[in-house]
XYZ file of N, CA and C in Angstrom:
393
model
N -11.278 8.994 -22.752
C -11.094 8.915 -21.034
C -9.553 9.385 -20.541
N -8.414 9.503 -21.287
C -6.955 9.787 -21.059
C -7.317 11.201 -19.896
N -6.564 11.139 -18.773
C -6.309 12.441 -18.275
C -5.002 13.029 -19.155
N -5.512 14.133 -19.411
C -4.568 15.865 -19.762
C -3.810 16.372 -18.553
N -2.891 16.558 -18.718
C -2.109 17.530 -17.545
C -1.403 18.556 -18.288
N -1.627 19.610 -17.488
C -1.439 21.093 -18.372
C -0.913 22.003 -16.829
N -0.828 23.094 -17.375
C -0.567 23.939 -16.168
C -2.340 24.606 -16.012
N -2.193 24.696 -14.585
C -3.342 25.446 -13.997
C -3.078 26.886 -14.612
N -4.806 27.196 -14.497
C -5.346 28.390 -14.984
C -5.817 29.202 -14.015
N -6.136 30.640 -13.431
C -6.583 30.846 -12.402
C -7.987 30.689 -12.413
N -9.302 29.917 -13.459
C -10.471 29.670 -13.268
C -10.620 28.116 -12.610
N -9.488 27.524 -13.387
C -10.070 25.259 -12.511
C -10.310 26.260 -11.403
N -11.015 25.158 -11.121
C -11.863 24.578 -9.721
C -10.609 23.771 -8.558
N -9.281 24.250 -8.648
C -8.233 22.745 -8.011
C -8.281 23.278 -6.852
N -8.659 24.469 -6.197
C -8.598 24.764 -4.362
C -9.037 23.989 -3.650
N -10.408 23.443 -3.977
C -10.960 22.170 -3.293
C -9.505 20.658 -2.801
N -9.194 20.746 -4.066
C -8.300 19.339 -4.395
C -6.970 19.909 -3.268
N -6.647 21.340 -3.414
C -5.504 21.609 -3.053
C -6.075 21.227 -1.145
N -7.110 22.006 -0.502
C -7.559 21.845 0.816
C -7.420 20.158 1.131
N -7.937 19.067 0.105
C -8.007 17.818 0.078
C -6.320 17.162 0.581
N -5.699 18.118 -0.488
C -4.367 17.756 -0.184
C -3.480 18.088 1.347
N -3.826 18.565 1.874
C -3.438 18.614 3.884
C -4.611 19.569 4.232
N -5.454 18.693 4.197
C -7.246 19.753 5.005
C -6.414 19.739 6.611
N -5.586 18.726 7.624
C -5.421 19.263 8.479
C -4.911 20.320 8.947
N -3.483 20.492 8.019
C -2.921 21.651 8.407
C -3.888 22.835 8.096
N -4.355 22.834 6.909
C -5.663 23.891 6.652
C -6.599 24.292 7.462
N -7.507 23.528 8.189
C -7.846 23.183 9.019
C -7.850 24.214 10.093
N -6.185 24.009 11.096
C -6.183 24.315 11.950
C -5.386 25.651 11.914
N -4.854 25.962 10.387
C -4.209 27.442 9.746
C -5.580 28.191 9.572
N -6.908 28.061 9.446
C -8.009 28.410 9.146
C -8.621 28.849 9.972
N -8.631 28.004 10.743
C -10.114 27.872 12.147
C -10.565 26.702 11.796
N -10.640 25.859 10.928
C -11.622 25.029 10.546
C -11.969 24.626 9.117
N -12.733 23.696 8.588
C -12.670 23.367 7.016
C -13.454 24.189 6.009
N -14.412 24.799 6.927
C -15.170 25.558 5.626
C -14.484 27.040 5.607
N -13.782 27.295 6.801
C -13.145 29.002 6.356
C -11.699 28.245 6.161
N -10.957 27.148 5.849
C -10.113 26.701 5.196
C -10.607 26.937 3.397
N -11.450 26.052 3.503
C -11.621 25.965 1.998
C -12.219 27.734 1.474
N -12.763 28.246 2.262
C -12.695 29.514 1.822
C -11.978 30.473 1.127
N -11.120 29.956 2.549
C -9.400 31.296 2.004
C -9.272 30.212 1.021
N -8.971 29.031 0.580
C -7.842 29.005 -0.237
C -8.868 29.183 -1.578
N -10.005 28.687 -1.830
C -10.692 29.632 -3.009
C -10.321 31.252 -3.336
N -10.191 31.901 -2.226
C -10.227 33.185 -2.491
C -8.617 33.904 -3.119
N -8.116 32.570 -2.784
C -6.336 33.125 -2.351
C -6.021 32.580 -4.324
N -6.296 30.943 -4.467
C -5.943 30.507 -5.361
C -5.767 31.111 -6.466
N -6.428 32.231 -6.961
C -6.823 32.852 -8.354
C -5.654 33.612 -7.969
N -4.930 34.526 -7.063
C -3.498 35.223 -6.948
C -2.636 34.655 -7.369
N -1.731 35.146 -7.077
C -0.420 34.982 -8.150
C 0.835 34.842 -6.580
N 1.864 34.256 -7.263
C 2.769 33.700 -6.255
C 3.028 33.719 -5.188
N 2.299 32.598 -4.632
C 2.437 31.888 -3.548
C 2.175 30.302 -3.568
N 2.724 29.786 -2.389
C 2.245 28.072 -2.171
C 1.135 27.351 -2.716
N -0.576 27.826 -2.600
C -1.374 28.004 -3.587
C -1.885 29.036 -4.268
N -0.889 29.434 -5.493
C -1.588 29.789 -6.205
C -1.418 28.667 -7.466
N -2.663 29.252 -8.473
C -2.679 28.562 -9.868
C -1.458 28.470 -10.527
N -0.503 29.266 -10.648
C 0.823 29.790 -11.122
C 1.570 28.307 -10.726
N 1.972 28.186 -9.652
C 2.616 26.661 -9.183
C 1.626 25.389 -9.187
N 0.934 25.666 -10.137
C -0.158 24.004 -10.263
C -0.035 23.511 -11.532
N -0.499 22.619 -11.703
C -0.716 21.412 -12.420
C -1.659 20.660 -12.334
N -2.661 20.235 -13.560
C -4.077 20.171 -13.492
C -3.939 18.607 -14.072
N -4.653 17.778 -13.760
C -5.380 16.468 -14.721
C -6.023 16.587 -15.344
N -6.969 17.023 -16.164
C -8.029 16.994 -16.823
C -8.560 15.516 -17.473
N -10.223 15.397 -17.072
C -10.492 14.259 -17.580
C -11.892 14.582 -18.340
N -12.060 14.353 -19.118
C -13.245 14.692 -20.380
C -13.709 16.203 -19.634
N -12.653 17.210 -19.672
C -13.146 18.581 -19.404
C -13.202 18.614 -17.667
N -13.017 17.925 -17.237
C -12.954 17.776 -15.551
C -11.824 18.143 -14.426
N -11.193 18.717 -14.575
C -10.362 18.555 -13.448
C -10.722 17.570 -12.539
N -9.550 16.954 -12.567
C -9.594 15.157 -11.667
C -8.395 15.367 -10.332
N -7.093 16.160 -10.593
C -6.326 15.998 -9.687
C -5.765 17.330 -10.104
N -5.047 17.749 -8.743
C -3.933 19.052 -9.116
C -2.423 18.625 -8.350
N -1.227 19.089 -8.531
C -0.273 18.805 -8.402
C 0.363 20.184 -7.836
N 0.899 21.035 -6.779
C 1.399 22.293 -6.728
C 2.928 22.099 -6.408
N 3.751 22.261 -7.294
C 5.234 22.294 -7.159
C 6.145 23.530 -7.620
N 7.193 23.878 -6.688
C 7.939 24.533 -6.910
C 9.851 24.681 -6.860
N 10.385 25.496 -7.691
C 11.693 25.350 -6.851
C 11.883 25.903 -5.374
N 12.515 24.451 -4.921
C 12.638 25.040 -3.244
C 13.397 26.292 -3.230
N 13.931 26.814 -3.954
C 14.479 28.350 -3.719
C 13.736 29.446 -3.304
N 12.488 28.658 -3.991
C 11.511 30.051 -3.568
C 10.627 29.588 -2.833
N 10.853 28.576 -2.099
C 9.662 28.258 -1.473
C 9.587 29.349 0.361
N 10.435 29.919 0.705
C 10.339 30.626 1.517
C 9.409 31.694 1.088
N 10.137 32.798 -0.343
C 8.542 33.520 -0.687
C 7.365 33.558 -0.622
N 7.328 32.229 -1.137
C 6.738 32.401 -2.004
C 5.059 31.676 -0.671
N 6.077 31.404 0.489
C 5.136 30.833 1.953
C 4.571 32.438 2.355
N 5.866 32.927 2.731
C 5.462 34.012 3.088
C 4.109 35.079 2.761
N 4.128 34.991 1.013
C 3.507 35.587 0.545
C 1.922 34.904 0.774
N 1.750 33.571 0.951
C 0.577 32.834 1.214
C 0.102 33.735 2.532
N 0.806 33.692 3.224
C 0.853 34.006 4.477
C 0.015 35.546 4.616
N 0.875 36.783 4.202
C 0.259 38.227 3.871
C -0.983 38.027 3.087
N -1.588 37.153 2.139
C -2.660 37.248 1.819
C -3.816 36.817 2.092
N -3.508 35.536 3.545
C -4.665 35.190 3.645
C -4.640 35.615 5.679
N -3.588 36.124 6.047
C -3.229 36.243 7.592
C -4.833 37.459 7.674
N -5.390 38.551 7.082
C -6.342 39.373 6.456
C -7.473 38.612 6.872
N -7.707 37.563 6.491
C -8.759 36.578 6.382
C -8.987 35.774 7.562
N -8.503 36.069 8.641
C -8.185 35.050 9.932
C -9.059 36.028 10.840
N -9.707 35.618 11.504
C -10.706 36.516 12.577
C -9.391 36.799 13.732
N -9.120 38.038 13.784
C -8.334 38.405 14.856
C -8.274 37.645 16.517
N -9.799 37.020 16.954
C -9.224 36.139 18.065
C -8.641 35.192 17.566
N -8.201 34.892 16.125
C -7.682 33.057 16.053
C -6.099 33.869 15.858
N -5.497 34.993 15.890
C -3.999 35.094 15.389
C -3.335 34.244 16.098
N -3.720 34.275 17.916
C -2.568 34.219 18.474
C -2.666 32.254 17.756
N -3.248 31.936 18.014
C -3.710 30.605 17.393
C -2.560 30.057 16.436
N -2.958 30.938 15.037
C -2.081 30.736 14.502
C -0.846 31.231 14.355
N -0.437 32.095 14.810
C 1.029 32.022 15.170
C 1.877 30.939 15.895
N 0.896 30.674 16.840
C 1.641 28.993 17.393
C 1.804 28.188 16.155
N 0.715 27.863 15.530
C 0.526 26.760 14.339
C 1.791 27.268 13.584
N 1.908 28.552 12.511
C 3.158 28.620 12.195
C 4.512 28.468 12.420
N 4.819 28.413 14.128
C 5.723 28.078 15.068
C 6.157 26.826 15.006
N 5.012 26.155 15.355
C 5.384 24.494 15.532
C 4.856 23.845 13.683
N 4.435 24.187 12.848
C 4.862 23.468 11.474
C 6.034 24.004 11.023
N 6.562 25.082 11.189
C 7.899 25.299 10.633
C 8.986 24.476 11.305
N 8.851 24.134 12.591
C 9.815 23.309 13.493
C 9.965 22.044 12.268
N 8.667 21.885 11.778
C 8.423 20.205 11.304
C 8.570 20.189 9.609
N 8.453 21.122 9.494
C 8.644 21.373 7.896
C 9.568 20.300 7.062
N 9.736 20.023 6.188
C 11.114 19.884 5.509
C 11.851 21.065 4.802
N 12.999 20.682 4.877
C 13.774 21.743 4.160
C 14.137 20.686 3.275
N 13.577 21.243 1.680
C 14.233 20.868 0.808
C 16.280 21.357 0.308
N 17.007 20.237 -0.158
C 18.134 21.360 -0.313
C 17.455 22.163 -1.650
N 18.212 23.466 -2.080
C 18.383 24.025 -2.927
C 18.500 23.729 -4.199
N 17.975 24.575 -5.143
C 18.444 23.561 -6.866
C 17.408 22.262 -7.166
N 16.558 21.987 -5.883
C 15.472 20.860 -6.128
C 14.122 21.421 -6.396
N 12.933 20.346 -6.823
C 11.780 20.982 -7.087
C 11.058 20.266 -5.675
N 10.603 21.216 -5.115
C 9.573 20.886 -3.841
C 8.234 20.896 -4.575
N 7.679 19.356 -4.418
C 6.056 18.976 -4.540
C 5.391 19.494 -2.835
N 4.577 20.428 -3.056
C 3.974 20.979 -2.000
C 2.455 20.179 -2.068
N 1.857 19.928 -2.846
C 0.463 19.851 -2.406
C 0.377 18.100 -4.324
N -0.169 17.340 -3.979
C -0.787 16.450 -4.843
C -2.086 15.422 -4.302
N -3.024 15.723 -5.264
C -4.987 15.338 -4.679
C -5.262 14.691 -6.075
N -5.862 13.802 -5.594
C -6.562 13.532 -7.110
C -8.341 13.229 -6.687
N -9.036 13.981 -7.302
C -10.544 13.754 -6.972
C -11.079 12.447 -6.840
N -12.178 12.510 -5.996
C -12.417 11.077 -5.279
C -13.027 10.234 -6.979
N -13.861 11.050 -7.349
C -13.977 10.350 -8.679
C -13.313 9.483 -9.332
N -12.231 9.773 -9.334
C -11.191 9.323 -10.290
C -10.057 8.298 -9.343
N -10.276 8.658 -8.067
C -9.270 7.514 -7.153
C -9.609 5.890 -7.491
């Protein structure tokens, strides 16, 4: 029953844990919990963005994903974030786009700016059964 930490794979069920790591942010971004969870599930298997399997490590216990860590070099954060937006904006209903733009502006004003050359931990979550 010892956890094993390994690089994530595109088929790992980690999108829900990524959601849990920043639920209020994703809810405002997508326009609600159900929409946010669907959005993350759709883009998690895609490459080169802030919620991609490529930037994640998963903790596995008895074959089940128990936790997720999303981290990447701070130098890559802007490119990864822009890719996330490009992948997801088409999944947002058009009437929500003005709110999305306001949300992105507000969140960029309060987002941390880690020094270049550092590792940025973007998400960390553990499944409820393992907390």
